[in-house]
Structure formats: C-alpha cells, structure tokens
Coordinates of C-alpha atoms in Angstrom, one line a residue:
X186 CA -161.5 69.6 -59.7
X187 CA -163.6 69.5 -62.9
X188 CA -163.0 69.3 -66.7
X189 CA -164.2 71.4 -69.6
X190 CA -165.9 69.1 -72.1
X191 CA -166.3 71.9 -74.7
X192 CA -162.5 72.2 -75.4
X193 CA -159.7 69.9 -76.6
X194 CA -156.1 71.1 -76.8
X195 CA -154.0 69.1 -79.3
X196 CA -150.4 69.5 -80.6
X197 CA -149.5 68.1 -84.0
X198 CA -145.9 66.7 -84.0
X199 CA -144.0 65.1 -86.9
X200 CA -140.8 65.0 -88.8
X201 CA -140.1 67.4 -91.6
X202 CA -142.2 66.8 -94.8
X203 CA -144.4 64.2 -93.2
X204 CA -147.6 66.2 -94.1
X205 CA -148.3 67.9 -90.8
X206 CA -149.2 71.4 -92.2
X207 CA -151.2 69.8 -95.0
X208 CA -153.3 67.9 -92.5
X209 CA -153.9 71.1 -90.6
X210 CA -155.1 72.6 -94.0
X211 CA -157.6 69.8 -94.3
X212 CA -158.9 70.3 -90.7
X213 CA -159.4 74.0 -91.3
X214 CA -161.1 73.7 -94.7
X215 CA -163.4 70.8 -93.8
X216 CA -164.5 72.4 -90.5
X217 CA -165.8 75.4 -92.5
X218 CA -164.0 78.2 -90.7
X219 CA -163.6 79.9 -94.1
X220 CA -166.2 81.4 -96.4
X221 CA -167.2 79.3 -99.4
X222 CA -165.8 81.8 -101.8
X223 CA -162.6 82.6 -99.7
X224 CA -159.3 81.8 -101.4
X225 CA -157.0 80.4 -98.8
X226 CA -154.5 78.3 -100.9
X227 CA -152.3 75.6 -99.5
X228 CA -150.0 75.4 -96.4
X229 CA -152.3 77.9 -94.7
X230 CA -150.4 78.0 -91.4
X231 CA -147.1 78.7 -93.0
X232 CA -147.6 82.5 -93.5
X233 CA -143.9 83.4 -93.1
X234 CA -142.1 83.9 -96.5
X235 CA -139.1 81.8 -95.4
X236 CA -141.4 78.9 -94.4
X237 CA -143.1 78.9 -97.8
X238 CA -139.7 79.1 -99.7
X239 CA -138.1 76.3 -97.7
X240 CA -141.2 74.2 -97.4
X241 CA -140.7 73.7 -93.6
X242 CA -142.5 75.0 -90.5
X243 CA -140.2 77.3 -88.5
X244 CA -142.4 78.8 -85.9
X245 CA -145.0 77.1 -83.7
X246 CA -148.5 78.5 -84.4
X247 CA -152.0 78.3 -82.9
X248 CA -155.3 77.8 -84.6
X249 CA -158.7 76.3 -83.8
X250 CA -161.7 74.5 -85.3
X251 CA -165.2 73.7 -84.0
X252 CA -166.6 70.2 -84.3
X253 CA -169.9 69.0 -82.7
X254 CA -169.9 72.2 -80.5
X255 CA -166.4 71.3 -79.2
X256 CA -163.6 73.8 -79.8
X257 CA -160.4 72.0 -80.8
X258 CA -157.3 74.2 -80.3
X259 CA -154.6 73.0 -82.6
X260 CA -150.9 73.8 -82.0
X261 CA -148.8 73.4 -85.2
X262 CA -145.2 72.7 -84.4
X263 CA -141.9 72.6 -86.5
X264 CA -140.6 69.3 -87.6
X265 CA -136.9 70.1 -88.0
X266 CA -134.5 69.3 -85.1
X267 CA -132.9 72.8 -85.2
X268 CA -136.3 74.3 -84.2
X269 CA -137.0 71.9 -81.4
X270 CA -137.1 74.8 -79.0
X271 CA -140.3 75.8 -80.6
X272 CA -141.8 72.4 -79.8
X273 CA -140.6 72.5 -76.2
X274 CA -142.2 75.8 -75.4
X275 CA -145.7 75.0 -76.8
X276 CA -146.3 71.4 -75.8
X277 CA -147.2 72.5 -72.3
X278 CA -150.4 74.0 -73.7
X279 CA -151.7 70.7 -75.0
X280 CA -153.5 67.7 -73.4
X281 CA -153.0 65.4 -76.4
X282 CA -150.9 65.0 -79.5
X283 CA -151.2 63.8 -83.1
X284 CA -148.1 62.0 -84.1
X285 CA -147.8 62.0 -87.9
X286 CA -145.6 59.3 -89.5
X287 CA -144.8 59.0 -93.2
X288 CA -146.0 55.7 -94.6
X289 CA -142.7 55.2 -96.4
X290 CA -140.0 56.8 -94.2
X291 CA -141.5 55.7 -90.9
X292 CA -140.4 57.2 -87.6
X293 CA -137.4 59.6 -88.0
X294 CA -135.0 61.1 -85.5
X295 CA -137.1 64.1 -84.8
X296 CA -140.1 61.9 -84.4
X297 CA -138.4 60.1 -81.6
X298 CA -137.3 63.4 -79.9
X299 CA -140.7 65.1 -80.0
X300 CA -142.6 61.9 -79.0
X301 CA -140.4 61.5 -75.9
X302 CA -141.1 65.2 -74.9
X303 CA -144.9 64.7 -75.4
X304 CA -145.0 61.4 -73.4
X305 CA -142.9 63.0 -70.5
X306 CA -145.6 65.7 -70.3
X307 CA -148.3 63.1 -70.1
X308 CA -150.0 63.9 -73.4
X309 CA -152.5 61.4 -74.8
X310 CA -151.1 60.3 -78.2
X311 CA -152.9 59.5 -81.4
X312 CA -150.8 58.0 -84.3
X313 CA -151.7 59.1 -87.8
X314 CA -149.9 57.2 -90.6
X315 CA -149.9 59.7 -93.5
X316 CA -149.5 59.5 -97.2
X317 CA -151.1 56.0 -97.4
X318 CA -152.1 56.7 -101.0
X319 CA -148.5 56.5 -102.2
X320 CA -147.7 53.6 -104.4
X321 CA -144.7 52.3 -102.6
X322 CA -146.0 52.8 -99.0
X323 CA -145.1 50.2 -96.4
X324 CA -147.9 50.7 -93.8
X325 CA -147.5 47.4 -91.8
X326 CA -143.8 47.9 -91.4
X327 CA -144.1 51.6 -90.4
X328 CA -146.8 50.6 -87.8
X329 CA -144.4 48.0 -86.3
X330 CA -141.6 50.6 -86.2
X331 CA -143.9 53.1 -84.5
X332 CA -144.9 50.6 -81.9
X333 CA -141.3 49.8 -81.2
X334 CA -140.7 53.6 -80.8
X335 CA -143.5 53.8 -78.2
X336 CA -142.0 50.8 -76.3
X337 CA -138.7 52.7 -76.1
X338 CA -140.3 56.1 -75.2
X339 CA -143.3 55.4 -73.0
X340 CA -143.1 56.1 -69.3
X341 CA -146.3 54.4 -68.3
X342 CA -148.3 51.4 -69.6
X343 CA -151.4 53.4 -70.6
X344 CA -149.3 55.3 -73.1
X345 CA -148.9 52.1 -75.1
X346 CA -152.7 52.0 -75.7
X347 CA -153.0 54.5 -78.6
X348 CA -155.3 54.6 -81.6
X349 CA -153.9 54.4 -85.1
X350 CA -155.5 56.3 -88.0
X351 CA -154.5 56.2 -91.7
X352 CA -154.6 59.4 -93.8
X353 CA -153.9 61.1 -97.0
X354 CA -153.5 64.7 -95.9
X355 CA -153.2 65.9 -99.5
X356 CA -156.6 64.3 -100.4
X357 CA -158.1 65.4 -97.0
X358 CA -159.2 61.9 -95.9
X359 CA -158.7 59.8 -92.8
X360 CA -159.8 56.2 -92.1
X361 CA -159.7 53.9 -89.1
X362 CA -158.5 50.8 -91.0
X363 CA -155.7 50.4 -93.6
X364 CA -157.1 49.9 -97.1
X365 CA -160.5 51.6 -96.5
X366 CA -161.7 54.3 -98.8
X367 CA -162.0 57.7 -97.0
X368 CA -164.2 60.7 -97.8
X369 CA -163.2 63.3 -95.2
X370 CA -161.3 63.8 -91.9
X371 CA -164.3 63.1 -89.6
X372 CA -162.7 60.0 -88.1
X373 CA -159.8 62.1 -86.9
X374 CA -162.0 64.7 -85.3
X375 CA -164.1 62.0 -83.7
X376 CA -160.9 60.3 -82.3
X377 CA -159.7 63.7 -80.8
X378 CA -163.0 64.1 -79.0
X379 CA -162.9 60.6 -77.7
X380 CA -159.3 60.0 -76.8
X381 CA -157.9 63.5 -75.9
X382 CA -158.5 64.4 -72.2
X383 CA -160.5 67.6 -71.8
X384 CA -158.6 70.4 -70.1
X385 CA -158.6 70.3 -66.3
X386 CA -160.3 73.3 -64.5
X387 CA -158.7 74.3 -61.2
X388 CA -160.6 76.5 -58.8
X389 CA -159.0 79.7 -57.8
X390 CA -157.9 83.1 -59.1
X391 CA -156.5 83.6 -62.7
X392 CA -153.2 82.0 -63.7
X393 CA -151.7 81.5 -67.1
X394 CA -148.2 80.8 -68.5
X395 CA -146.8 82.6 -71.5
X396 CA -145.8 80.2 -74.2
X397 CA -145.5 82.6 -77.2
X398 CA -145.3 86.2 -78.0
X399 CA -146.6 88.3 -80.8
X400 CA -146.5 92.0 -81.6
X401 CA -148.9 94.5 -83.1
X402 CA -148.0 98.1 -84.0
X403 CA -151.2 99.4 -82.3
X404 CA -151.7 96.9 -79.5
X405 CA -148.1 96.4 -78.6
X406 CA -146.8 93.1 -77.2
X407 CA -149.3 90.2 -77.1
X408 CA -148.8 87.3 -74.7
X409 CA -150.1 83.9 -75.8
X410 CA -150.7 81.0 -73.5
X411 CA -153.0 78.6 -71.8
X412 CA -155.1 79.6 -68.8
X413 CA -154.5 77.0 -66.0
X414 CA -156.8 78.5 -63.4
X415 CA -159.6 81.0 -63.0
X416 CA -160.8 83.5 -65.6
X417 CA -159.4 86.6 -67.4
X418 CA -161.3 89.6 -68.7
X419 CA -160.4 93.0 -70.2
X420 CA -159.2 95.7 -67.6
X421 CA -158.4 93.0 -65.1
X422 CA -155.3 93.9 -62.9
X423 CA -152.7 91.2 -63.0
X424 CA -149.0 90.6 -62.2
X425 CA -146.3 88.9 -64.3
X426 CA -143.6 86.9 -62.5
X427 CA -140.2 86.8 -64.3
X428 CA -137.3 84.4 -64.3
X429 CA -135.3 86.5 -61.8
X430 CA -138.1 86.5 -59.3
X431 CA -139.2 90.1 -59.9
X432 CA -142.9 91.0 -60.3
X433 CA -144.5 93.5 -62.7
X434 CA -148.0 94.9 -62.4
X435 CA -150.2 95.3 -65.5
X436 CA -153.8 95.7 -66.6
X437 CA -155.2 93.4 -69.2
X438 CA -156.1 95.3 -72.3
X439 CA -158.0 92.9 -74.7
X440 CA -158.5 89.2 -74.7
X441 CA -158.5 87.1 -77.9
X442 CA -159.2 83.5 -78.7
X443 CA -158.4 81.6 -81.9
X444 CA -160.7 80.3 -84.7
X445 CA -159.2 79.4 -88.0
X446 CA -156.7 82.2 -88.9
X447 CA -158.5 84.8 -86.9
X448 CA -158.1 86.3 -83.5
X449 CA -161.6 86.7 -82.0
X450 CA -162.0 89.4 -79.4
X451 CA -163.9 88.1 -76.4
X452 CA -165.2 89.5 -73.1
X453 CA -163.5 86.8 -71.1
X454 CA -162.0 83.3 -71.1
X455 CA -161.6 80.6 -68.6
X456 CA -159.3 77.7 -67.6
X457 CA -158.4 75.4 -70.5
X458 CA -158.6 78.2 -73.1
X459 CA -155.6 79.2 -75.2
X460 CA -155.8 83.0 -75.3
X461 CA -153.8 86.0 -76.5
X462 CA -153.9 89.0 -74.1
X463 CA -152.6 92.6 -74.6
X464 CA -151.6 95.2 -72.0
X465 CA -148.7 93.1 -70.6
X466 CA -145.8 94.8 -72.2
X467 CA -143.1 93.6 -69.8
X468 CA -143.4 89.8 -70.1
X469 CA -141.3 87.0 -71.6
X470 CA -141.9 83.5 -72.7
X471 CA -142.1 81.2 -69.6
X472 CA -143.4 84.0 -67.3
X473 CA -146.5 83.4 -65.3
X474 CA -149.4 86.0 -65.4
X475 CA -151.7 85.8 -62.4
X476 CA -154.3 87.8 -60.5
X477 CA -153.3 90.0 -57.6
X478 CA -155.1 87.7 -55.1
X479 CA -152.8 84.7 -55.5
X480 CA -149.4 85.2 -57.1
X481 CA -147.9 81.7 -57.7
X482 CA -145.4 81.1 -60.5
X483 CA -145.9 78.0 -62.6
X484 CA -142.8 75.8 -63.3
X485 CA -140.8 77.4 -66.1
X486 CA -140.6 75.9 -69.5
X487 CA -137.5 73.7 -69.9
X488 CA -135.5 74.3 -73.1
X489 CA -132.5 72.3 -74.2
X490 CA -129.1 73.9 -74.5
X491 CA -127.7 75.2 -77.8
X492 CA -125.0 73.1 -79.4
X493 CA -123.5 75.5 -82.1
X494 CA -122.2 79.0 -81.9
X495 CA -121.0 81.7 -84.3
X496 CA -120.1 85.4 -84.1
X497 CA -122.3 88.2 -85.5
X498 CA -120.3 91.4 -86.0
X499 CA -120.5 94.8 -87.7
X500 CA -119.5 94.6 -91.3
X501 CA -115.8 95.7 -91.7
X502 CA -115.3 95.1 -95.4
X503 CA -114.4 98.0 -97.8
X504 CA -118.0 97.9 -99.1
X505 CA -119.6 98.3 -95.6
X506 CA -122.6 100.5 -95.3
X507 CA -123.4 100.6 -99.0
X508 CA -126.2 98.1 -99.2
X509 CA -128.0 98.0 -95.8
X510 CA -129.5 100.8 -93.8
X511 CA -129.1 99.0 -90.4
X512 CA -125.4 98.4 -89.9
X513 CA -124.3 99.9 -86.6
X514 CA -123.3 98.0 -83.4
X515 CA -126.3 99.5 -81.5
X516 CA -128.8 98.3 -84.2
X517 CA -127.3 94.9 -84.4
X518 CA -127.3 94.4 -80.6
X519 CA -130.9 95.7 -80.3
X520 CA -132.1 93.2 -83.0
X521 CA -130.4 90.2 -81.3
X522 CA -131.9 91.2 -78.0
X523 CA -135.3 91.4 -79.5
X524 CA -134.9 87.9 -81.0
X525 CA -134.2 86.5 -77.5
X526 CA -137.7 87.4 -76.5
X527 CA -139.3 84.8 -78.8
X528 CA -136.5 82.5 -79.7
X529 CA -135.9 80.5 -76.5
X530 CA -133.2 78.3 -78.0
X531 CA -131.0 81.2 -78.7
X532 CA -128.3 82.7 -76.5
X533 CA -126.4 86.0 -77.1
X534 CA -123.5 87.4 -75.3
X535 CA -120.7 90.0 -75.8
X536 CA -117.1 89.2 -76.8
X537 CA -113.8 90.9 -76.3
X538 CA -114.6 93.1 -79.3
X539 CA -117.4 95.7 -78.7
X540 CA -118.6 95.2 -82.3
X541 CA -118.9 91.4 -82.2
X542 CA -121.4 89.2 -80.4
X543 CA -121.4 85.5 -79.8
X544 CA -124.7 83.8 -80.8
X545 CA -125.6 80.3 -79.9
X546 CA -128.3 78.1 -81.3
X547 CA -129.5 74.5 -81.9
X548 CA -127.8 74.0 -85.3
X549 CA -126.6 75.6 -88.5
X550 CA -130.1 75.9 -89.9
X551 CA -131.4 77.5 -86.8
X552 CA -128.7 80.3 -87.0
X553 CA -129.0 80.5 -90.8
X554 CA -132.7 81.3 -90.6
X555 CA -132.0 84.1 -88.1
X556 CA -129.3 85.5 -90.5
X557 CA -131.7 85.3 -93.5
X558 CA -134.5 87.0 -91.5
X559 CA -132.2 89.8 -90.4
X560 CA -130.9 90.3 -93.9
X561 CA -134.4 90.7 -95.3
X562 CA -135.2 93.2 -92.6
X563 CA -132.3 95.5 -93.9
X564 CA -129.5 94.5 -91.6
X565 CA -125.9 94.4 -92.8
X566 CA -123.3 92.4 -90.8
X567 CA -120.7 89.7 -90.9
X568 CA -120.8 86.2 -89.4
X569 CA -118.2 83.5 -88.7
X570 CA -118.0 79.8 -89.3
X571 CA -120.2 77.8 -86.9
X572 CA -118.4 75.9 -84.1
X573 CA -119.6 73.1 -81.8
X574 CA -120.0 74.3 -78.2
X575 CA -117.7 72.4 -75.8
X576 CA -117.7 72.6 -72.0
X577 CA -115.9 71.3 -69.0
X578 CA -117.7 68.6 -66.9
X579 CA -116.0 67.2 -63.8
X580 CA -112.7 68.5 -65.1
X581 CA -113.0 66.9 -68.5
X582 CA -113.6 68.5 -71.9
X583 CA -116.8 67.3 -73.5
X584 CA -118.5 68.0 -76.8
X585 CA -122.1 67.6 -78.3
X586 CA -122.8 64.4 -80.2
X587 CA -125.6 63.7 -82.5
X588 CA -127.3 60.7 -84.2
X589 CA -127.2 61.1 -88.0
X590 CA -129.7 59.1 -90.0
X591 CA -129.2 58.9 -93.8
X592 CA -131.7 57.4 -96.3
X593 CA -129.8 56.7 -99.5
X594 CA -129.1 54.2 -102.3
X595 CA -126.7 51.3 -102.1
X596 CA -124.3 52.9 -104.6
X597 CA -123.5 55.7 -102.2
X598 CA -122.7 53.6 -99.1
X599 CA -119.0 53.6 -99.8
X600 CA -118.5 57.3 -100.4
X601 CA -120.7 58.3 -97.4
X602 CA -118.9 56.0 -95.1
X603 CA -115.5 57.3 -96.2
X604 CA -116.6 60.9 -95.9
X605 CA -118.0 60.4 -92.4
X606 CA -115.1 58.4 -91.1
X607 CA -112.9 61.5 -91.7
X608 CA -115.5 63.4 -89.5
X609 CA -115.1 61.0 -86.5
X610 CA -118.4 59.3 -87.2
X611 CA -119.2 55.7 -86.1
X612 CA -121.6 53.5 -88.0
X613 CA -124.3 52.3 -85.5
X614 CA -126.8 50.6 -87.8
X615 CA -127.4 49.8 -91.5
X616 CA -130.7 48.4 -92.8
X617 CA -131.5 47.5 -96.4
X618 CA -135.1 47.4 -97.7
X619 CA -134.3 45.0 -100.6
X620 CA -135.1 47.7 -103.1
X621 CA -131.6 49.3 -103.4
X622 CA -132.4 51.7 -100.6
X623 CA -130.6 51.7 -97.3
X624 CA -130.8 53.5 -94.0
X625 CA -127.5 54.3 -92.3
X626 CA -127.3 55.5 -88.7
X627 CA -124.1 57.2 -87.4
X628 CA -123.0 58.5 -84.1
X629 CA -121.1 61.7 -84.9
X630 CA -119.7 64.8 -83.0
X631 CA -121.6 68.0 -83.9
X632 CA -118.4 69.5 -85.2
X633 CA -118.3 66.7 -87.8
X634 CA -121.6 67.8 -89.2
X635 CA -120.6 71.4 -89.7
X636 CA -120.1 71.8 -93.5
X637 CA -121.3 68.2 -94.2
X638 CA -124.7 68.9 -95.7
X639 CA -123.3 70.6 -98.8
X640 CA -120.8 67.8 -99.4
X641 CA -123.5 65.2 -98.7
X642 CA -125.8 66.7 -101.4
X643 CA -123.0 66.8 -103.9
X644 CA -121.8 63.2 -103.2
X645 CA -125.3 61.7 -103.5
X646 CA -126.4 64.0 -106.4
X647 CA -129.3 65.3 -104.2
X648 CA -130.8 61.8 -104.2
X649 CA -130.6 61.2 -100.4
X650 CA -132.0 62.5 -97.2
X651 CA -130.1 63.2 -93.9
X652 CA -131.6 64.0 -90.5
X653 CA -129.9 64.6 -87.1
X654 CA -131.0 64.6 -83.5
X655 CA -129.1 65.7 -80.5
X656 CA -127.9 62.8 -78.3
X657 CA -125.9 64.4 -75.5
X658 CA -122.3 65.2 -74.5
X659 CA -119.3 62.9 -74.7
X660 CA -115.6 63.2 -74.0
X661 CA -113.9 65.3 -76.7
X662 CA -113.0 63.3 -79.7
X663 CA -110.0 65.4 -80.8
X664 CA -109.4 68.0 -83.5
X665 CA -110.8 67.4 -86.9
X666 CA -108.8 68.1 -90.1
X667 CA -110.4 70.2 -92.7
X668 CA -111.0 68.4 -96.0
X669 CA -111.9 71.6 -98.0
X670 CA -109.7 72.9 -100.8
X671 CA -108.1 76.4 -100.7
X672 CA -109.8 79.6 -101.6
X673 CA -109.4 81.8 -104.7
X674 CA -108.9 85.2 -103.1
X675 CA -109.2 88.6 -104.9
X676 CA -105.9 90.5 -104.8
X677 CA -107.2 93.9 -106.0
X678 CA -110.3 96.0 -105.6
X679 CA -112.4 96.8 -108.7
X680 CA -114.8 95.3 -111.1
X681 CA -114.4 91.6 -112.1
X682 CA -113.9 91.1 -115.8
X683 CA -114.2 88.1 -118.1
X684 CA -110.5 87.8 -118.8
X685 CA -109.5 87.8 -115.1
X686 CA -112.2 85.3 -114.2
X687 CA -111.1 83.1 -117.1
X688 CA -107.6 82.9 -115.5
X689 CA -109.2 82.2 -112.1
X690 CA -111.2 79.3 -113.6
X691 CA -108.0 77.7 -114.6
X692 CA -107.3 77.2 -110.9
X693 CA -110.7 76.1 -109.8
X694 CA -114.4 77.0 -109.7
X695 CA -115.6 80.6 -109.3
X696 CA -118.5 82.1 -107.3
X697 CA -119.0 85.4 -109.1
X698 CA -119.8 86.6 -112.6
X699 CA -118.2 89.5 -114.6
X700 CA -119.3 92.9 -113.5
X701 CA -119.3 92.2 -109.8
X702 CA -117.6 94.6 -107.5
X703 CA -114.8 92.8 -105.6
X704 CA -112.2 93.9 -103.0
X705 CA -108.9 92.6 -101.7
X706 CA -109.4 89.6 -99.5
X707 CA -112.8 88.7 -100.9
X708 CA -113.2 84.9 -101.6
X709 CA -114.2 84.6 -105.3
X710 CA -113.9 80.8 -105.8
X711 CA -112.6 77.4 -104.6
X712 CA -109.1 76.3 -105.5
X713 CA -108.7 72.7 -106.7
X714 CA -105.6 72.4 -104.4
X715 CA -105.4 72.8 -100.6
X716 CA -103.7 76.2 -100.5
X717 CA -105.2 79.7 -101.0
X718 CA -104.3 81.6 -104.1
X719 CA -104.5 85.3 -104.7
X720 CA -105.8 86.2 -108.1
X721 CA -106.5 89.5 -109.8
X722 CA -109.9 89.0 -111.4
X723 CA -110.0 92.7 -112.4
X724 CA -107.1 92.3 -114.8
X725 CA -108.0 93.0 -118.4
X726 CA -106.2 91.7 -121.4
X727 CA -103.6 94.1 -122.9
X728 CA -104.6 95.4 -126.3
X729 CA -102.3 94.8 -129.2
X730 CA -102.5 95.0 -133.0
X731 CA -101.9 91.2 -133.3
X732 CA -104.6 88.7 -132.6
X733 CA -103.2 85.3 -131.6
X734 CA -106.2 83.3 -132.9
X735 CA -109.9 83.6 -133.4
X736 CA -110.4 82.0 -129.9
X737 CA -109.4 85.3 -128.4
X738 CA -112.4 87.1 -129.9
X739 CA -114.8 85.7 -127.2
X740 CA -113.8 84.0 -124.0
X741 CA -116.3 81.5 -122.7
X742 CA -116.7 81.2 -119.0
X743 CA -118.0 78.3 -117.0
X744 CA -121.2 79.5 -115.1
X745 CA -120.2 80.4 -111.5
X746 CA -121.3 78.4 -108.5
X747 CA -124.0 80.3 -106.7
X748 CA -123.9 79.6 -103.0
X749 CA -127.1 80.0 -100.9
X750 CA -126.7 81.3 -97.3
X751 CA -126.9 77.8 -95.9
X752 CA -124.2 76.6 -98.4
X753 CA -122.0 79.6 -97.5
X754 CA -122.3 78.8 -93.8
X755 CA -121.3 75.2 -94.6
X756 CA -118.4 76.3 -96.9
X757 CA -116.3 78.8 -95.0
X758 CA -113.2 77.9 -92.9
X759 CA -112.2 79.3 -89.6
X760 CA -110.2 82.2 -91.1
X761 CA -113.1 83.3 -93.3
X762 CA -116.3 85.3 -92.8
X763 CA -119.6 85.8 -94.6
X764 CA -120.6 89.4 -95.4
X765 CA -124.4 89.5 -95.3
X766 CA -126.3 92.4 -96.7
X767 CA -129.9 92.8 -98.0
X768 CA -128.5 92.7 -101.6
X769 CA -125.6 90.3 -101.5
X770 CA -123.9 87.5 -99.7
X771 CA -120.1 87.7 -100.0
X772 CA -117.3 85.5 -98.7
X773 CA -114.1 87.1 -97.4
X774 CA -111.0 86.4 -95.5
X775 CA -111.1 87.5 -91.8
X776 CA -107.8 89.4 -92.5
X777 CA -108.0 91.0 -95.9
X778 CA -104.4 91.6 -96.9
X779 CA -101.7 89.0 -97.5
X780 CA -99.4 90.8 -95.0
X781 CA -102.0 90.6 -92.2
X782 CA -102.6 86.9 -92.9
X783 CA -98.9 86.1 -93.0
X784 CA -98.3 87.9 -89.7
X785 CA -101.2 86.0 -88.1
X786 CA -99.9 82.7 -89.3
X787 CA -96.4 83.5 -87.9
X788 CA -97.8 84.5 -84.5
X789 CA -99.9 81.3 -84.4
X790 CA -96.8 79.2 -85.0
X791 CA -94.9 81.0 -82.3
X792 CA -97.8 80.5 -79.8
X793 CA -98.0 76.8 -80.7
X794 CA -94.2 76.3 -80.1
X795 CA -94.5 78.0 -76.7

C-alpha cells in the first residue's frame, strides 16, 4: 500500500457564519486559479441564489487549488444543523478537516456535531480560530473551549494533537501565533501539506463511491466521488452497485477533475482523486462504481434520520392553477422523487390521499428551503404545519429531543425562560461573560421548537442568536398547548378593500394590503384573542349624502405584517395550510367554510368521548 504525495483532500467544517466560505474565497484567490482581470466577487462557492440571499451554505461543493505542485481538493460543507446530511455524505471523501471557530462565539452546537463525525471517520483536524481581528475577540477562552470539545469528542489520543492557526478570512490572512501580523494564507496551506495525510492508494481494479450528483442538459447525470482504488478513463466499462443489491452496467463517458470553479476534462484519474464522471445515468448517492474485474461494494454512507415531517399536496384553494404552471399530482410527485436523488436527509412517501405526500426532513429550515426552491421552479402546491416525528421503541412512544443554545442579553433571560418552559424545555446551563451577554443551553423536544424561531426573534428584538443540534430520542413528554392567538379568516371571496381591512385591524394585525384577491377560508391576519374570527375584508362602506366627520375622507391603515416562507411555516396551526405559488404565499384554513370546520370539530369531540 502506498500514498499519493501530490494530493491532499480536506473538508472545511464550521458553524453558520463563522467565515468558512470567506476563507475558501481567500484560498482560491491567493492560489491564482483565476485570471488577474477576472471578476469573481465574494462568497465564490455560494452560487445558488438562495445561498446568497440567506447568507448560508446549503449544498456541499467541491473545488481545488494547487500549492507547491500539490493539489488540495477542498470540500466546502454547510454549517446549519438542518443540512447536516450534506456534511455526512461528503466527509468520506476527505483525509483531513479544517475546523473553523469564531473568535467570539467559540464552539457552537453544529461545531460539536460535525467535529464528532470527522473524528469518527479518522480525519486529521486543523483548528482555525477565525475573525481574530474583531475588537471584542476572546481568543484564549475560545481556544480553551475548543480543547475541551476535543477532549469530549476524540476517539484516540493522537486526535488531541492538533495544530491551531489564527485567521482573518475577510482580510485573507493566517498566522501561527495569536497577535502576529499576517500577510496571506500561506501558513494554512503549509499546515495542510504537513499535517493532512496524503490519500492512500490501494492496488487493484477501479473502485469509487458516489458522494454527490450533478446534472448537465447535454451530458446527463454526473456522478461525483473519490476514487479509492485503481484508475478510471473515458470509455471504460464499469458497473454500479445499488442499495438493493442490484447491479447496472455502464460505460464511462468523460472524466473531470476540479480546479477552482472549473471542471477540467482529463484522460484519466487515479486513486485519491476526487472526480466527476459521466455515462452512469442509473446511479445514486452512496452507490459504488467499480470495474468489471472486481465488483465489491464499499460501505454505504450513513445518514441520520429525519426529525420533522409535513405534507405536500396539490393546491385545492379557489385560486388553484392560476399562478403556477406545474400544479398536478404527477408533476409534484416527480419533483419530490427527483429531490430524493441528491437530498439524502429527505424521505418521501404516499398518504391516504392520492394528491398528498408526506415529506420528512432534518428541520423546519431544511423543508422550507425545498419549498422555496420548488416555488421558484414554477410549482404550485400546499403544505401543512411541520410536526415532530415520533416512533415506538420497545413498546414505548418516543420523540426527538434537541439541544437549544441561545446567545442573548441579560434582559431577555426572563422572557425566554418563560417562553421555553411552556414548550417543555429544561434549562441545562447558563453562563455569563460579565459584559451583559449570557449563553443559555436548553434540552427541548423538537415539537417545542416548531414555531419558536419567529416568537424568539420578536421577544429579543432580533438581538439574539439561537442554534440547535439533534440529541436523540426520549420518552414522549406529552401534548403541548398552542400559545398562538386565533386567526382572522376571510368570510367572502373578492378583492380586499381599505374599509374592510380597517375593520379587521380593530381585531388584530393583518397580513394583506388593499387590492389583494382573497377567498373564503383564507387567513388574512392574527386575532388578538385565542379564537378565530371570520371577517369580510371585501366589504365597502355604504355611500350616503351625509359625512360623519372629516376622518371618514381617508382611512389610514397600519402596514400589514409580511410573513416570509419560514415565518409562515412557523406561524400556522394544525388546522391551517400554506398555499405556495411562484407569485404568492397565502395562509388558509384546511377546511375553507365555517360549516366544514364546525362539522370537523363536532366529529373530533365525538371521537374524543369514545
């Protein structure tokens, strides 16, 4: 067995907003993979429109740089816990990892999760404390917390011997000692060459595992993965081994490697390379592609189970089919099945209704990103409120539980503790930094986090940060009582007018403005009281010859509350749905008419008595 000294495979792992993608920018720019006059901008790896809008990495991506004649394959991974499936599927391609830690926030929940994954796979870690140029950084304390994290997560003594670098990704500098003045990222590249193990080369016929999939309208499906054994070349006959044990025969079309943002067409690649190959149209993530001489399947990629589920169904509102070209059951099912090919954390299955499908994911944001992506592709459908997935273990009902970490100010401790106690949360730890900032750690059922993010942002005036990480399953904690107020529900179909909305605003806050088309059963606002209220927002003021006062000349409305898709997912109750179209996001009652809702409540009460 030998090693390839001309390659290093490194994954970059970090929590959200710790500067991971910015550091990759610096590595790409300073390694001169771009022309001197080429305009590449910032956040180069985040090419997806949603990634740029939200400022987070959603999909894992591959790139590469060359330093001292050594090719460094870089795997950029998401930092949000809801996309941890992306991390799980690509870490198997790496031999080492760069763990980025913010110089102020320190190790966060997702940091703990991804580090444990990396160490279990035997990756060589390099710690990079980022944003050291910030005025209120606490480098020494963050380093101590990181060392404590390694003590908790390491599975062997040699994993505790890791180098520590200090960087300002925004400035593009890395140094080996805190307080030093840096000029470039050379110390980081040197450390990768010195500390990351070169890829191992096994003798024998070709073998690779598919860790990612891409698609090209001309080349078809593209399989991306690391070659573990042998070599691959164009026109080489291969087989792919699937999860069910079946085998499919293919012929390799083209072979590509990575450099910067480009796919370089090559005549062949060997063990240790990360490549993209065409010609294997019937292959999925986790499948093994090998030569005909020796068909051995590699161990499949292990992906954690989803914790949240919601239904996707064909739009059944009175406005169905007006705003989206893709709105049929067949089109919706085909799109969800296509998503399963690349989104390993997702699960999709049918329900009792032929027009509704049960979709399971890692969290609210995971499913919300899928909904937004489909909406922008032209799909029109309706989704339900997310629910935590429960299951039976040894005859007992269990539910998912998460660790919630909140960084906030002292003044919000009381209100947050009160809010979370109603959501069955338990306070596990509280630490104050002596500067009016505190970190609260709660153990909370996943169902208690559904709908919490919006209330959290409101209660803390957007001045706090919350993060979650999946802990495991525990005995069911019991039902949770909804704390949301009732809904303002439109009682007539038509065009909303100022006079009708003015009457609605006397009951609570509204979500729509005058001129919007509404229908019976559509949720147009939030009542200040617990019960739902039906209101005719299409009602115009009757015209008379007598004016009561000059105040009737112009009615001033309070600006409506505009809910984003994530906020809408947080907001709705069990008896409500979100109507998603390429043009609008509407809230509605599951049953549109008062008679249907009254009949449903009566049947529910009878079932409860029986």
